[in-house]
mmCIF file of C-alpha atoms in Angstrom:
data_model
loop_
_atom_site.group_PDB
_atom_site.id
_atom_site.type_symbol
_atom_site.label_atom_id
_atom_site.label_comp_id
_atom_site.label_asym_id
_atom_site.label_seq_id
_atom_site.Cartn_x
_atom_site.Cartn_y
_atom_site.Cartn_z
ATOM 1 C CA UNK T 12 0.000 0.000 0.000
ATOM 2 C CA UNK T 13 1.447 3.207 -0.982
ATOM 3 C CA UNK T 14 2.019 5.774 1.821
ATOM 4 C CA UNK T 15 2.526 9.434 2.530
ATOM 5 C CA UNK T 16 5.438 11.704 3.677
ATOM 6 C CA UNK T 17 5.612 12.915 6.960
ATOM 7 C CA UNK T 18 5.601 15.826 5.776
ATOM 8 C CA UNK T 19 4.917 17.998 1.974
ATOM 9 C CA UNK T 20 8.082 18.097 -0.365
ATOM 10 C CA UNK T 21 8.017 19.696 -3.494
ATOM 11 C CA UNK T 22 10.082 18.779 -6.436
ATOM 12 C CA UNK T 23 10.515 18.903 -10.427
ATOM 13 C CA UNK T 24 10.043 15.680 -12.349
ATOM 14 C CA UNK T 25 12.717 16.364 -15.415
ATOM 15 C CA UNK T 26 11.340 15.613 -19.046
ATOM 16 C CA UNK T 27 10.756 12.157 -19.937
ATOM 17 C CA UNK T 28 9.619 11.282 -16.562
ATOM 18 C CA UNK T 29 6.002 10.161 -15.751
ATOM 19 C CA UNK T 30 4.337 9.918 -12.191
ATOM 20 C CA UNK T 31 2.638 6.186 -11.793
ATOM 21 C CA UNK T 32 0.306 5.292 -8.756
ATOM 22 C CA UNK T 33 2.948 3.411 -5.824
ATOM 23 C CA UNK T 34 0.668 0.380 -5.573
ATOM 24 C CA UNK T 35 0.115 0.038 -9.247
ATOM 25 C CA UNK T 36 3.511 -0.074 -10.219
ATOM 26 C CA UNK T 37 4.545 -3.156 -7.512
ATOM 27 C CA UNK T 38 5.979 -0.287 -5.322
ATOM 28 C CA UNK T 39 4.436 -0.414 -1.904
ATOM 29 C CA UNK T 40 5.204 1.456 1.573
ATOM 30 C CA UNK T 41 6.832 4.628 -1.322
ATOM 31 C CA UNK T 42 4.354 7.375 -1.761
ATOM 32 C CA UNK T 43 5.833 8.843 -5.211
ATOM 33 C CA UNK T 44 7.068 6.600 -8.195
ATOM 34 C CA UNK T 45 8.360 7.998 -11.490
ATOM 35 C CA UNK T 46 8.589 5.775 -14.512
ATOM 36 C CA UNK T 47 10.905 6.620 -17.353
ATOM 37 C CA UNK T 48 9.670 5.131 -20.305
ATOM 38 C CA UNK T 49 11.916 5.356 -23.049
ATOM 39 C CA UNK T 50 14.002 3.380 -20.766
ATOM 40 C CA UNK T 51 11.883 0.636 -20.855
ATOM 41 C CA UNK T 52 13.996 -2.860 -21.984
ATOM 42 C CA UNK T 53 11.850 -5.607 -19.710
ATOM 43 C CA UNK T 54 12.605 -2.926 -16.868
ATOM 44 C CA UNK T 55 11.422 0.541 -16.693
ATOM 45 C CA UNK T 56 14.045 3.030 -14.768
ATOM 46 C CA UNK T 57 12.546 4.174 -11.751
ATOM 47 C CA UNK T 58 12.971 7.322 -9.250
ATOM 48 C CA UNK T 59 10.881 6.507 -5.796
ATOM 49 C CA UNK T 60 10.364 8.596 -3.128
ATOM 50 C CA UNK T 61 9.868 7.480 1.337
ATOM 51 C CA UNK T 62 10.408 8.576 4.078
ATOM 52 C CA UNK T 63 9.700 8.760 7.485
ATOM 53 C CA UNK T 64 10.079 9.918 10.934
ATOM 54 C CA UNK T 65 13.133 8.951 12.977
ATOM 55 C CA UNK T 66 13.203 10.067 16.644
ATOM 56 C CA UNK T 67 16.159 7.468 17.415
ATOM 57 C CA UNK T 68 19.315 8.634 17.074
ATOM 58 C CA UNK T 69 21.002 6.077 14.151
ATOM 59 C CA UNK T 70 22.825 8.302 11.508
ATOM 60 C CA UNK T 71 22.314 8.452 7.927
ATOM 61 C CA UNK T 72 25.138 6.154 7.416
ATOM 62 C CA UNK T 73 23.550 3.656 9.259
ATOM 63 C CA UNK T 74 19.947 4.238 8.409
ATOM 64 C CA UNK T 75 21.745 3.345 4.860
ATOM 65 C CA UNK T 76 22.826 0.272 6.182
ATOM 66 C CA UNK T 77 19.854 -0.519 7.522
ATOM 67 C CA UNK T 78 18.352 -0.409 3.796
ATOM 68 C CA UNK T 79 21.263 -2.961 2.577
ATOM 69 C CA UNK T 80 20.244 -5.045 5.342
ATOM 70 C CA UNK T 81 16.722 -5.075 3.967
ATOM 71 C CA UNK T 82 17.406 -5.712 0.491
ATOM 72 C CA UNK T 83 19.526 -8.482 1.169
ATOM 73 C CA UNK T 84 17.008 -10.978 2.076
ATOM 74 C CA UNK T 85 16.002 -10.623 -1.238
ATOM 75 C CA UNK T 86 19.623 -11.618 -3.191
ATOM 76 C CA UNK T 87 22.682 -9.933 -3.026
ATOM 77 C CA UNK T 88 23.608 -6.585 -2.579
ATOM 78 C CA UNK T 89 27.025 -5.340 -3.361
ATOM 79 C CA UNK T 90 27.734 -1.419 -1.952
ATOM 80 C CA UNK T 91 29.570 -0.167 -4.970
ATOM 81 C CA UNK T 92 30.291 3.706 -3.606
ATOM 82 C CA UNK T 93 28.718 5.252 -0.004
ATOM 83 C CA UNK T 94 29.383 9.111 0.364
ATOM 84 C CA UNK T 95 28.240 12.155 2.160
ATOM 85 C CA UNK T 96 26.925 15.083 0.554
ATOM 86 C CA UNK T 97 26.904 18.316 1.375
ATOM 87 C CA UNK T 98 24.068 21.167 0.746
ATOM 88 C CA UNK T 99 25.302 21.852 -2.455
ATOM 89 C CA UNK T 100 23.496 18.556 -3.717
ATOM 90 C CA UNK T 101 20.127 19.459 -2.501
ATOM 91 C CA UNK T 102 20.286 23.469 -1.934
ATOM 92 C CA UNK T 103 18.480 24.473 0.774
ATOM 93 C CA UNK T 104 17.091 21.485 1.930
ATOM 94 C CA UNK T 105 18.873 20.751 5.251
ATOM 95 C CA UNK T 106 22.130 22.113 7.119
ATOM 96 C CA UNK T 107 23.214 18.662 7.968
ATOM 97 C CA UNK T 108 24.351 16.600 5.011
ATOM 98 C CA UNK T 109 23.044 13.637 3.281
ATOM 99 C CA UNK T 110 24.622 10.100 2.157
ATOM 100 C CA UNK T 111 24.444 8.852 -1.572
ATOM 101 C CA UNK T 112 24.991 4.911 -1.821
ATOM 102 C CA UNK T 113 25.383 2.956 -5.053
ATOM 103 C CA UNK T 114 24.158 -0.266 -5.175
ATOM 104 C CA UNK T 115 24.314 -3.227 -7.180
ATOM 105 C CA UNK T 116 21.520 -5.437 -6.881
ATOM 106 C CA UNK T 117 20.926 -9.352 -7.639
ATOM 107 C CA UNK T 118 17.369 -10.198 -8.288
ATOM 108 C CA UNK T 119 14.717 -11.799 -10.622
ATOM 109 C CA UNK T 120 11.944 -10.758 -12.908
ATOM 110 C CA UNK T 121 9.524 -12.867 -14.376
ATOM 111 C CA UNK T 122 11.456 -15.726 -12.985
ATOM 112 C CA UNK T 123 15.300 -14.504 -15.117
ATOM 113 C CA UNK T 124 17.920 -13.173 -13.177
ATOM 114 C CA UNK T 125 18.004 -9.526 -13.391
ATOM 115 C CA UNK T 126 21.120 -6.983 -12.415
ATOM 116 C CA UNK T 127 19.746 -3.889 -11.130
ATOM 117 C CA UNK T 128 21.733 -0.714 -10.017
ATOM 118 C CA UNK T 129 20.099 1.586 -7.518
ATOM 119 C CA UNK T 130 21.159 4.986 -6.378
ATOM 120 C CA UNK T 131 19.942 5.575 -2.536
ATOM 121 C CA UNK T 132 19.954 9.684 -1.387
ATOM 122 C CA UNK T 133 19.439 9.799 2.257
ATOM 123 C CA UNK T 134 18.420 13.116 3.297
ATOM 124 C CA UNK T 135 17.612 14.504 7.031
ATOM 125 C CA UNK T 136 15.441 17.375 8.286
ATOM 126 C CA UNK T 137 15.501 18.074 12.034
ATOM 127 C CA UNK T 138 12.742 20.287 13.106
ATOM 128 C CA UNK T 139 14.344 23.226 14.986
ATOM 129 C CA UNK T 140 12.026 23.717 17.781
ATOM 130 C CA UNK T 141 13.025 19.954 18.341
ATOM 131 C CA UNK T 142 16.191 17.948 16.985
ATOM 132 C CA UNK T 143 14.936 14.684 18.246
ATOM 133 C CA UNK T 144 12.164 14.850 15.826
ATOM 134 C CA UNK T 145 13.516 14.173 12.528
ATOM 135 C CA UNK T 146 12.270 13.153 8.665
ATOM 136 C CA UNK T 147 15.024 10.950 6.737
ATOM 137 C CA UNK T 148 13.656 11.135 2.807
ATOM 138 C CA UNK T 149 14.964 7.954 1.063
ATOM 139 C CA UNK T 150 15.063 8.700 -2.827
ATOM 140 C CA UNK T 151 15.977 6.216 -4.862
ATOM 141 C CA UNK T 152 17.129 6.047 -8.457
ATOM 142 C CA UNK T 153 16.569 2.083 -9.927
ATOM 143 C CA UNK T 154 17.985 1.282 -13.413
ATOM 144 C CA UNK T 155 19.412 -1.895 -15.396
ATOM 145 C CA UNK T 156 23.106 -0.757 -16.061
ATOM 146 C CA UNK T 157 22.444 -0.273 -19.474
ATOM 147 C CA UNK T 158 19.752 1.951 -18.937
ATOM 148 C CA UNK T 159 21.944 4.177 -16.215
ATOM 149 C CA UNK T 160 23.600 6.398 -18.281
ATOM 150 C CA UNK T 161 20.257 7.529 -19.796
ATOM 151 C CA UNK T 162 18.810 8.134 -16.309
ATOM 152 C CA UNK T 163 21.631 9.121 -14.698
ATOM 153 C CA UNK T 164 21.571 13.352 -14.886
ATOM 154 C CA UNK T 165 17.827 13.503 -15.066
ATOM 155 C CA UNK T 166 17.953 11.848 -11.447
ATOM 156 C CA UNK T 167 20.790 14.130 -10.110
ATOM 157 C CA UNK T 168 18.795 17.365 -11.841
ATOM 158 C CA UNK T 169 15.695 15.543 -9.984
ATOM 159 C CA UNK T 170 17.452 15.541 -6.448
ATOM 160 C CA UNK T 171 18.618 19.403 -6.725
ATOM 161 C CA UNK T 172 14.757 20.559 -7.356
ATOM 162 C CA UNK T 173 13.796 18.078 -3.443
ATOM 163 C CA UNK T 174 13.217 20.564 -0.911
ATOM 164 C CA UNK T 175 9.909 21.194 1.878
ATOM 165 C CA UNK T 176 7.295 22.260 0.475
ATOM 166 C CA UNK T 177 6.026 26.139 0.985
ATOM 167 C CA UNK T 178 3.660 25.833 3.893
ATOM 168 C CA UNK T 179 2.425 29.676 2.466
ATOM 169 C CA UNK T 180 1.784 28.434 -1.511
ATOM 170 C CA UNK T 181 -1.185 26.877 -2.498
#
């Protein structure tokens, strides 16, 4: 079942890009999928969009980790690259930076093994009346590798346009 955010985001989809419902696209517990079409080659490149509150005190990194862990019981995961990023990648999002981990994923479709690449951006927002209460916005690029350098810029030009949504705009 698809879900909501904690709290509104706004955000550009880049050209190419189409919005599909969570649930009918096979992507539960996500409350925004974008399909890219022309990508299509018995996968469809995918951007998804989560998140969630986190009042515990586990870092990106290890929120991160937490997703590997998760994916794993599915087929192998290899970590390929885990950084931070800094404000620069997301301007005016959040002070505190986020992590970008590259994946390389093991899996099936339709009952064929399928090698999937997935770009996970981690990205905190504290409120500050109260640090403990914090949203960590998990999104996720998904592409075969030959579709990646197709998707790739559209989904970096997708993460710079992320930020909280204008409580005053309509």
């Amino acid at each position: 079942m698809a879900t909501t955010l904690p709290i509104k985001i706004s955000f550009s989809l880049p050209d190419g890009w189409q919005a599909a419902p969570p649930d009918e696209v096979g992507a539960p517990g996500v409350a925004f999928v974008a399909l890219h079409p022309a990508s299509r080659d018995e996968f469809t490149a995918n951007i998804t969009i989560a998140g969630r509150m986190r009042n515990d005190s586990a870092s990106l990194w290890q929120i991160a980790d937490e997703s590997v862990r998760r994916l794993e019981q599915a087929g192998p995961v290899e970590v390929v690259k885990k950084r931070e990023v800094g404000t620069a990648v997301v301007p005016g999002l959040t002070d505190s930076p986020g992590v970008v981990q590259n994946l390389r994923l093991s899996t099936t479709l339709r009952g064929e093994p399928l090698e999937l690449l997935q770009s996970q951006v981690y990205l905190g927002l504290e409120d500050v009346k109260d640090p403990a209460k914090r949203v960590v916005l998990e999104v996720f690029l998904t592409a075969k590798p030959s579709q990646l350098g197709q998707v790739i810029e559209d989904f970096k030009a997708f993460i710079r346009t992320v930020r909280p949504a204008d409580e005053n705009s309509a």
